Coordinates of C-alpha atoms in Angstrom, one line a residue:
Chain A
M43 CA 3.5 -3.2 -1.6
V44 CA 5.8 -0.2 -1.4
I45 CA 3.5 2.1 -3.4
G46 CA 4.0 5.8 -2.6
Q47 CA 7.3 5.1 -0.8
K48 CA 10.1 7.6 -1.4
T49 CA 12.9 5.5 -2.7
M50 CA 16.1 5.5 -4.8
F51 CA 16.3 3.0 -7.7
V52 CA 19.3 0.8 -8.4
R53 CA 18.8 -1.0 -11.7
T54 CA 21.0 -4.0 -12.6
A55 CA 21.7 -4.8 -16.2
G56 CA 20.9 -8.2 -17.7
C57 CA 17.8 -10.3 -17.7
D58 CA 16.9 -14.0 -18.2
Y59 CA 13.5 -12.9 -19.6
R60 CA 12.6 -10.9 -22.8
C61 CA 9.1 -9.6 -22.0
S62 CA 7.4 -8.2 -25.1
W63 CA 6.2 -5.1 -23.2
C64 CA 9.2 -4.6 -21.0
D65 CA 9.4 -1.0 -19.8
S66 CA 13.1 -1.3 -18.9
A67 CA 14.4 -3.2 -22.0
F68 CA 17.3 -0.8 -22.1
T69 CA 18.7 -2.9 -19.2
W70 CA 19.1 -5.9 -21.5
D71 CA 18.6 -5.0 -25.2
G72 CA 21.9 -3.2 -25.8
S73 CA 20.2 0.2 -26.4
A74 CA 21.7 1.8 -23.4
K75 CA 25.0 0.0 -23.4
D76 CA 27.1 3.1 -22.9
Q77 CA 25.1 4.0 -19.7
I78 CA 25.7 0.6 -18.0
R79 CA 28.5 0.9 -15.5
K80 CA 30.3 -1.7 -13.4
L81 CA 30.3 -0.5 -9.8
S82 CA 31.3 -2.1 -6.5
A83 CA 28.8 -2.1 -3.7
Q84 CA 30.7 0.7 -2.0
Q85 CA 30.7 2.8 -5.3
V86 CA 26.9 2.3 -5.6
W87 CA 26.4 3.5 -2.1
E88 CA 28.6 6.5 -2.7
E89 CA 26.6 7.3 -5.9
L90 CA 23.3 7.1 -4.0
Q91 CA 24.6 9.5 -1.3
A92 CA 25.9 11.9 -4.0
I93 CA 22.4 12.0 -5.6
G94 CA 20.1 11.8 -2.6
G95 CA 22.1 13.2 0.3
D96 CA 20.3 12.3 3.5
R97 CA 16.9 12.7 1.9
F98 CA 16.2 9.0 1.4
S99 CA 16.2 6.0 3.7
H100 CA 14.8 3.4 1.2
V101 CA 16.4 1.8 -1.9
T102 CA 14.7 -0.4 -4.5
I103 CA 16.8 -2.9 -6.4
S104 CA 15.4 -3.7 -9.8
G105 CA 16.6 -4.7 -13.2
G106 CA 16.7 -6.5 -15.5
N107 CA 16.6 -9.3 -13.0
P108 CA 18.7 -8.4 -10.0
A109 CA 18.5 -12.0 -8.8
L110 CA 21.0 -12.9 -11.6
L111 CA 23.7 -11.3 -9.5
S112 CA 25.1 -12.9 -6.3
S113 CA 27.2 -9.8 -5.7
I114 CA 24.1 -7.7 -4.8
G115 CA 24.4 -9.4 -1.4
E116 CA 27.3 -7.0 -0.5
L117 CA 25.2 -4.0 -1.5
V118 CA 22.3 -5.3 0.7
R119 CA 24.6 -5.7 3.7
L120 CA 26.1 -2.2 3.2
L121 CA 22.7 -0.5 2.9
R122 CA 21.4 -2.3 5.9
A123 CA 24.5 -1.4 8.0
N124 CA 23.7 2.3 7.0
G125 CA 20.1 2.1 8.2
I126 CA 18.6 2.0 4.7
R127 CA 15.5 -0.2 4.1
T128 CA 15.5 -2.2 0.9
A129 CA 13.0 -3.5 -1.6
V130 CA 13.6 -5.8 -4.6
E131 CA 11.5 -6.7 -7.6
T132 CA 12.3 -9.9 -9.5
Q133 CA 10.2 -12.3 -11.6
G134 CA 11.0 -15.3 -9.4
S135 CA 13.1 -17.3 -11.8
R136 CA 16.3 -17.4 -9.8
W137 CA 17.2 -17.6 -6.1
Q138 CA 19.8 -15.7 -4.2
D139 CA 20.5 -16.0 -0.5
W140 CA 20.6 -12.2 -0.1
L141 CA 16.9 -12.1 -0.8
L142 CA 16.5 -13.1 2.8
G143 CA 18.1 -9.8 3.8
I144 CA 15.6 -7.6 1.9
D145 CA 12.8 -5.8 3.7
D146 CA 10.2 -5.9 0.9
V147 CA 10.4 -8.6 -1.7
T148 CA 8.1 -8.4 -4.6
I149 CA 7.9 -11.5 -6.8
S150 CA 6.4 -10.6 -10.2
P151 CA 5.8 -13.7 -12.4
K152 CA 5.1 -12.7 -15.9
P153 CA 1.7 -13.4 -17.5
P154 CA 1.1 -14.9 -21.0
S155 CA 1.1 -11.4 -22.7
S156 CA 4.8 -11.2 -21.9
G157 CA 5.6 -14.1 -24.2
M158 CA 7.4 -15.8 -21.3
N159 CA 6.7 -19.1 -19.5
T160 CA 6.7 -19.5 -15.7
D161 CA 8.8 -22.2 -14.1
F162 CA 6.3 -23.0 -11.3
A163 CA 8.6 -25.5 -9.7
M164 CA 11.2 -22.7 -9.2
L165 CA 8.5 -20.3 -8.1
D166 CA 7.2 -22.8 -5.5
E167 CA 10.7 -23.1 -4.1
M168 CA 11.3 -19.3 -4.0
I169 CA 8.0 -18.7 -2.2
R170 CA 8.8 -21.6 0.2
R171 CA 12.1 -20.1 1.1
L172 CA 10.7 -16.6 1.6
S173 CA 7.5 -17.7 3.5
R174 CA 7.5 -17.8 7.3
S175 CA 4.6 -18.2 9.6
P176 CA 3.8 -15.3 11.9
V177 CA 5.5 -17.2 14.7
E178 CA 8.6 -17.8 12.7
S179 CA 8.7 -14.2 11.6
M180 CA 8.4 -13.2 15.2
M181 CA 11.3 -15.5 16.2
Q182 CA 13.4 -14.0 13.3
Q183 CA 12.6 -10.5 14.5
I184 CA 13.5 -11.3 18.1
M185 CA 16.8 -12.9 17.0
F186 CA 17.6 -9.8 14.9
A187 CA 16.6 -7.6 17.8
D188 CA 19.1 -9.4 20.0
D189 CA 21.8 -8.9 17.3
D190 CA 21.0 -5.2 17.4
E191 CA 22.1 -4.9 21.0
E192 CA 25.4 -6.5 20.2
N193 CA 26.1 -4.7 16.9
G194 CA 24.4 -1.5 17.6
D195 CA 23.9 -0.6 14.0
L196 CA 21.6 -3.2 12.5
Q197 CA 17.8 -2.6 12.4
A198 CA 15.5 -5.5 13.1
L199 CA 14.4 -7.1 9.8
H200 CA 10.7 -7.5 9.4
Q201 CA 10.5 -8.9 5.9
Q202 CA 7.4 -8.6 3.8
V203 CA 6.9 -10.8 0.7
S204 CA 4.2 -10.1 -2.0
L205 CA 3.3 -11.3 -5.4
K206 CA 2.5 -8.9 -8.3
V207 CA 1.2 -9.7 -11.7
V208 CA 0.9 -7.1 -14.5
I209 CA -2.3 -7.4 -16.4
F210 CA -2.9 -6.6 -20.1
D211 CA -5.8 -8.8 -21.1
E212 CA -8.1 -11.6 -19.9
A213 CA -5.6 -14.4 -20.4
D214 CA -3.3 -12.5 -18.0
L215 CA -6.2 -12.3 -15.5
D216 CA -6.7 -16.1 -15.7
Y217 CA -2.9 -16.5 -15.1
A218 CA -3.1 -14.1 -12.2
E219 CA -6.0 -16.1 -10.6
Q220 CA -3.9 -19.3 -11.0
V221 CA -0.9 -17.7 -9.2
H222 CA -3.1 -16.2 -6.4
L223 CA -4.8 -19.5 -5.7
R224 CA -1.5 -21.4 -5.8
Y225 CA 0.0 -19.1 -3.0
P226 CA -3.1 -18.1 -1.0
G227 CA -1.0 -16.8 2.0
I228 CA 1.0 -14.3 0.1
P229 CA -0.3 -10.8 -0.3
F230 CA -1.3 -10.5 -4.0
Y231 CA -1.3 -7.4 -6.2
M232 CA -2.5 -6.8 -9.8
Q233 CA -1.2 -3.9 -11.8
T234 CA -2.3 -2.3 -15.1
G235 CA 0.2 -2.8 -17.9
N236 CA 1.5 0.1 -19.9
P237 CA 1.4 -0.8 -23.7
D238 CA 3.0 2.5 -24.7
V239 CA 6.5 2.2 -23.2
L240 CA 8.0 4.1 -26.1
R241 CA 5.8 7.2 -26.2
E242 CA 8.0 9.6 -24.1
E243 CA 6.2 12.8 -24.9
D244 CA 2.5 12.1 -24.9
D245 CA 0.1 12.3 -22.0
I246 CA -0.8 8.7 -21.4
A247 CA -2.5 9.2 -18.0
A248 CA -6.1 9.2 -19.4
S249 CA -5.6 5.9 -21.2
L250 CA -3.9 4.3 -18.3
L251 CA -6.7 5.3 -16.0
R252 CA -9.2 3.7 -18.4
R253 CA -7.1 0.5 -18.3
Y254 CA -7.1 0.7 -14.5
E255 CA -10.9 1.1 -14.4
W256 CA -11.2 -2.0 -16.7
L257 CA -9.0 -4.0 -14.3
I258 CA -11.0 -3.0 -11.3
D259 CA -14.2 -4.0 -13.1
Q260 CA -12.8 -7.4 -13.9
A261 CA -11.5 -8.0 -10.4
M262 CA -14.9 -7.0 -9.0
E263 CA -16.5 -9.8 -10.9
R264 CA -14.4 -12.6 -9.5
R265 CA -14.7 -13.9 -6.0
S266 CA -11.2 -15.3 -6.2
F267 CA -9.8 -11.7 -6.3
N268 CA -11.6 -10.6 -3.1
D269 CA -8.3 -10.3 -1.3
A270 CA -6.2 -9.0 -4.2
R271 CA -5.0 -5.4 -4.3
I272 CA -5.6 -3.6 -7.6
L273 CA -3.2 -0.8 -8.4
P274 CA -2.2 1.4 -11.3
Q275 CA 1.4 2.0 -12.2
L276 CA 1.6 5.2 -10.3
H277 CA 4.9 6.6 -11.6
T278 CA 3.6 6.3 -15.2
L279 CA 0.5 8.2 -14.3
V280 CA 2.6 11.1 -13.0
W281 CA 5.6 11.1 -15.2
G282 CA 4.7 9.1 -18.3
N283 CA 7.7 7.1 -19.6
K284 CA 10.2 9.7 -18.6
R285 CA 13.4 8.2 -17.2
G286 CA 15.4 9.5 -14.3
V287 CA 12.5 10.5 -12.1
Chain B
M231 CA -2.8 1.5 4.0
V232 CA -5.5 -0.4 2.2
I233 CA -5.0 1.3 -1.2
G234 CA -6.2 -0.9 -4.0
Q235 CA -8.1 -3.2 -1.8
K236 CA -11.5 -4.4 -3.0
T237 CA -13.9 -3.3 -0.3
M238 CA -17.5 -2.4 0.6
F239 CA -18.1 1.0 2.2
V240 CA -20.4 1.5 5.2
R241 CA -20.8 5.2 5.9
T242 CA -22.1 6.4 9.2
A243 CA -24.0 9.7 9.5
G244 CA -22.8 12.5 11.8
C245 CA -19.5 14.1 12.5
D246 CA -17.9 16.1 15.3
Y247 CA -15.9 18.0 12.7
R248 CA -16.9 20.4 9.9
C249 CA -13.9 20.3 7.5
S250 CA -14.0 23.0 4.9
W251 CA -13.2 20.6 2.1
C252 CA -15.0 17.6 3.3
D253 CA -15.9 15.3 0.4
S254 CA -18.6 13.5 2.4
A255 CA -20.4 16.5 3.8
F256 CA -23.7 14.9 2.9
T257 CA -23.1 12.6 5.9
W258 CA -23.5 15.6 8.3
D259 CA -24.8 18.7 6.5
G260 CA -28.4 17.6 6.1
S261 CA -28.2 17.6 2.2
A262 CA -28.8 13.8 2.0
K263 CA -31.1 13.5 5.0
D264 CA -33.6 11.3 3.1
Q265 CA -30.8 8.8 2.3
I266 CA -29.7 8.3 5.8
R267 CA -31.2 5.1 7.3
K268 CA -31.1 3.7 10.8
L269 CA -30.1 0.0 10.5
S270 CA -29.2 -2.7 13.0
A271 CA -25.8 -4.4 12.6
Q272 CA -27.7 -7.5 11.2
Q273 CA -29.5 -5.3 8.7
V274 CA -26.2 -3.7 7.6
W275 CA -24.7 -7.1 7.1
E276 CA -27.8 -8.3 5.1
E277 CA -27.6 -5.2 2.9
L278 CA -23.9 -5.8 2.2
Q279 CA -24.6 -9.3 1.1
A280 CA -27.5 -8.2 -1.1
I281 CA -25.2 -5.8 -2.9
G282 CA -22.0 -7.7 -2.9
G283 CA -22.9 -11.3 -2.8
D284 CA -19.8 -13.3 -2.1
R285 CA -17.6 -11.0 -4.2
F286 CA -16.1 -9.2 -1.2
S287 CA -14.3 -10.1 2.0
H288 CA -13.4 -6.6 3.2
V289 CA -15.5 -3.8 4.6
T290 CA -14.4 -0.2 5.3
I291 CA -16.3 1.7 7.9
S292 CA -16.1 5.5 7.4
G293 CA -18.3 8.5 8.0
G294 CA -18.8 11.1 9.1
N295 CA -16.9 10.0 12.2
P296 CA -17.8 6.3 12.9
A297 CA -16.1 6.6 16.3
L298 CA -19.1 8.6 17.5
L299 CA -21.1 5.4 17.6
S300 CA -20.5 2.6 20.2
S301 CA -23.0 0.5 18.4
I302 CA -20.6 -0.1 15.5
G303 CA -19.0 -2.7 17.9
E304 CA -21.8 -5.1 17.1
L305 CA -21.2 -4.7 13.4
V306 CA -17.5 -5.3 13.8
R307 CA -18.2 -8.6 15.7
L308 CA -20.7 -9.7 13.1
L309 CA -18.4 -9.0 10.2
R310 CA -15.5 -10.8 11.9
A311 CA -17.6 -13.8 12.7
N312 CA -18.4 -14.0 9.0
G313 CA -14.7 -13.9 8.0
I314 CA -14.8 -10.3 6.7
R315 CA -11.8 -8.1 7.3
T316 CA -12.5 -4.6 8.3
A317 CA -10.9 -1.1 8.0
V318 CA -11.9 2.1 9.6
E319 CA -11.1 5.7 9.0
T320 CA -11.5 8.3 11.7
Q321 CA -9.9 11.6 12.6
G322 CA -8.8 10.4 16.0
S323 CA -11.0 12.7 18.1
R324 CA -13.0 10.0 19.9
W325 CA -12.2 6.5 21.3
Q326 CA -14.3 3.4 21.0
D327 CA -13.3 0.0 22.3
W328 CA -14.4 -1.7 19.1
L329 CA -11.4 0.0 17.4
L330 CA -9.3 -2.8 18.9
G331 CA -11.3 -5.3 16.8
I332 CA -10.5 -3.7 13.4
D333 CA -7.9 -5.0 11.1
D334 CA -6.7 -1.8 9.5
V335 CA -7.2 1.4 11.5
T336 CA -6.4 4.7 9.7
I337 CA -6.3 7.7 11.9
S338 CA -6.5 10.9 9.8
P339 CA -6.0 14.0 11.9
K340 CA -7.1 17.1 10.0
P341 CA -4.5 19.8 8.9
P342 CA -5.0 23.6 9.1
S343 CA -6.7 23.9 5.7
S344 CA -9.7 22.0 7.2
G345 CA -10.4 24.8 9.6
M346 CA -10.4 22.2 12.5
N347 CA -8.0 22.1 15.5
T348 CA -6.4 18.8 16.6
D349 CA -6.8 17.7 20.3
F350 CA -3.3 16.2 20.6
A351 CA -3.9 14.9 24.1
M352 CA -6.7 12.8 22.8
L353 CA -4.7 11.8 19.7
D354 CA -1.8 10.7 22.0
E355 CA -4.2 8.5 24.0
M356 CA -5.7 6.9 20.8
I357 CA -2.3 6.1 19.4
R358 CA -1.2 4.7 22.8
R359 CA -4.2 2.4 23.0
L360 CA -3.7 1.2 19.5
S361 CA 0.1 0.8 19.6
R362 CA 1.6 -2.5 20.4
S363 CA 5.2 -3.6 20.2
P364 CA 6.0 -6.4 17.7
V365 CA 6.1 -8.8 20.7
E366 CA 2.8 -7.6 22.1
S367 CA 1.2 -7.9 18.6
M368 CA 2.6 -11.4 18.4
M369 CA 1.1 -12.4 21.7
Q370 CA -2.2 -10.9 20.7
Q371 CA -2.1 -13.0 17.5
I372 CA -1.2 -16.1 19.3
M373 CA -4.1 -15.6 21.8
F374 CA -6.5 -15.0 18.9
A375 CA -5.1 -18.0 17.1
D376 CA -5.9 -20.1 20.2
D377 CA -9.4 -18.8 20.3
D378 CA -9.7 -19.9 16.7
E379 CA -9.2 -23.5 17.5
E380 CA -12.0 -23.3 20.1
N381 CA -14.5 -21.2 18.1
G382 CA -13.7 -22.4 14.7
D383 CA -14.9 -19.3 12.9
L384 CA -12.8 -16.4 14.1
Q385 CA -9.8 -15.3 12.0
A386 CA -6.6 -14.3 13.8
L387 CA -6.5 -10.5 14.1
H388 CA -3.3 -8.9 13.0
Q389 CA -4.1 -5.3 13.4
Q390 CA -2.3 -2.5 11.5
V391 CA -2.5 1.1 12.5
S392 CA -1.5 4.0 10.3
L393 CA -1.7 7.8 10.2
K394 CA -2.9 9.7 7.2
V395 CA -2.9 13.5 6.6
V396 CA -4.5 15.1 3.6
I397 CA -2.4 17.9 2.2
F398 CA -3.6 21.0 0.4
D399 CA -0.8 23.5 1.0
E400 CA 2.5 24.2 2.8
A401 CA 0.9 24.8 6.2
D402 CA -0.6 21.3 5.9
L403 CA 2.8 19.9 5.2
D404 CA 4.2 21.5 8.3
Y405 CA 1.4 20.1 10.3
A406 CA 2.0 16.6 8.7
E407 CA 5.6 16.8 9.7
Q408 CA 4.7 17.6 13.3
V409 CA 2.3 14.6 13.4
H410 CA 4.8 12.2 11.8
L411 CA 7.6 13.3 14.2
R412 CA 5.3 13.0 17.2
Y413 CA 4.4 9.3 16.4
P414 CA 7.6 8.0 14.7
G415 CA 6.7 4.4 15.0
I416 CA 3.4 4.6 13.2
P417 CA 3.3 4.1 9.4
F418 CA 2.6 7.6 7.9
Y419 CA 0.8 8.5 4.7
M420 CA 0.2 11.8 3.0
Q421 CA -2.5 12.1 0.4
T422 CA -3.4 14.9 -2.0
G423 CA -6.5 16.9 -1.2
N424 CA -9.3 17.3 -3.7
P425 CA -10.5 20.9 -3.8
D426 CA -13.3 20.3 -6.4
V427 CA -15.6 18.1 -4.4
L428 CA -18.7 19.5 -6.1
R429 CA -17.7 19.1 -9.7
E430 CA -19.4 15.9 -10.5
E431 CA -19.1 15.9 -14.3
D432 CA -15.7 17.3 -15.2
D433 CA -12.6 15.3 -15.6
I434 CA -10.5 16.3 -12.7
A435 CA -7.8 13.6 -13.0
A436 CA -5.2 15.9 -14.7
S437 CA -5.4 18.5 -12.0
L438 CA -5.2 15.9 -9.3
L439 CA -2.1 14.4 -10.8
R440 CA -0.5 17.8 -10.9
R441 CA -1.3 18.2 -7.2
Y442 CA 0.2 14.8 -6.6
E443 CA 3.4 15.7 -8.4
W444 CA 3.6 18.8 -6.3
L445 CA 3.2 16.8 -3.1
I446 CA 5.9 14.3 -4.2
D447 CA 8.3 17.2 -4.9
Q448 CA 7.7 18.7 -1.5
A449 CA 8.2 15.4 0.3
M450 CA 11.4 14.8 -1.6
E451 CA 12.9 18.0 -0.2
R452 CA 12.4 17.1 3.4
R453 CA 14.4 14.5 5.2
S454 CA 11.7 14.1 7.8
F455 CA 9.5 12.5 5.1
N456 CA 12.0 9.8 4.1
D457 CA 9.7 7.2 5.6
A458 CA 6.4 8.7 4.6
R459 CA 4.3 7.2 1.9
I460 CA 2.8 9.7 -0.6
L461 CA -0.4 8.7 -2.3
P462 CA -3.0 10.2 -4.6
Q463 CA -6.7 9.8 -3.8
L464 CA -7.0 6.9 -6.2
H465 CA -10.8 6.6 -6.5
T466 CA -11.1 10.3 -7.4
L467 CA -8.6 9.7 -10.2
V468 CA -10.7 7.0 -11.6
W469 CA -14.2 8.1 -10.9
G470 CA -14.0 11.8 -10.1
N471 CA -16.6 12.8 -7.5
K472 CA -19.2 10.2 -8.6
R473 CA -21.0 8.6 -5.6
G474 CA -21.9 4.9 -5.4
V475 CA -18.8 3.5 -7.0

């Protein structure tokens, strides 16, 4: 949903999942233990400014699963007060009230190839809390706009929510179809999986593009994916598995 | 704005521009004269169904410049009556009332490398006619929703408008900056140009990805592009210059 957006990443440590193909396992498997730092919201904001100066206005909060941490709420308020738009990516296994203050919420339930099971009762509840009709969204926007005039520094929040499923194989496609049909009103994205998360040197773009073409072909065949958006993992095409870009 | 969307393409012949790097010059340079057919809106719709069956629900109208043709209005109404969402891409040099009936309007003014000049007075007027405040959009949506209940078959229109500039060099970047600053409320996309529109066989993905990385690096350096979205030309990465895909 935010593909191509210039953004700064904040990665939280810790996850309630252990996906077999996780590309950020260093956030939970202990391998980058010495790089994990405990920072206050204010310290995170200062770090972002030190790195990005004024050349960013969007921050993506990812993990691990950032929805394990209620303290992210303070960071969200701080970013918003400074005119920064925010995105979050979470698998939809835990709720936090601060999710309501995020501009772009991507819920990415994990397909069978991950080895994880989806708690659909929880996912239903997350989607319900994040879903608003166009009229409700409008009211929310108008209310926030009124707040603006009083507070001066808060931007109107126009939250967008989407679902994204990473696809490695046909079982994942069936799972994706099930998710899409269960939440027909939510914009739905499918993304190619990257099986080579450890190959840091090689050029993996060609094999990723073949996977992407396969995924497009599969989606073409199914009427249920007429409204789905099919995307590659863009940063991996450009930078491979390099970190820090 | 519709990247990754499963769509059917309708290409109109004829253009008021002659961009040096046009990737669809066959629509106006006479080279595909025998493939250009004069079809009624009903015939276009039948052709789309013959090719796509029920495996599509989105149609992109492109050219050439489709905004040269007032008769496209009939096609737009027909598609909409059949529950098909529509997108259009046009350079913003001509107005048509049917643009108001399109779901996703991409205006793509052409940068200096094209050899074309932008009529900014016309572009201002196009953007003005297509721009609505969130409150106006809401009212439009509510009105269309009321229509729905009476007519039964029309979907609520929730139009999105965006600007896109193709970038080949630094002069194009300066032009893009000027366009983005002139229309700050309109979502703004920059896309890598493809200089090899005639190489049908070769694998051009690697060189396109290098161009994309260059464009990202450039955008990173400028604060004015904090809100811009930077995208590759996805179909060229996957299929090169092959037609009919």
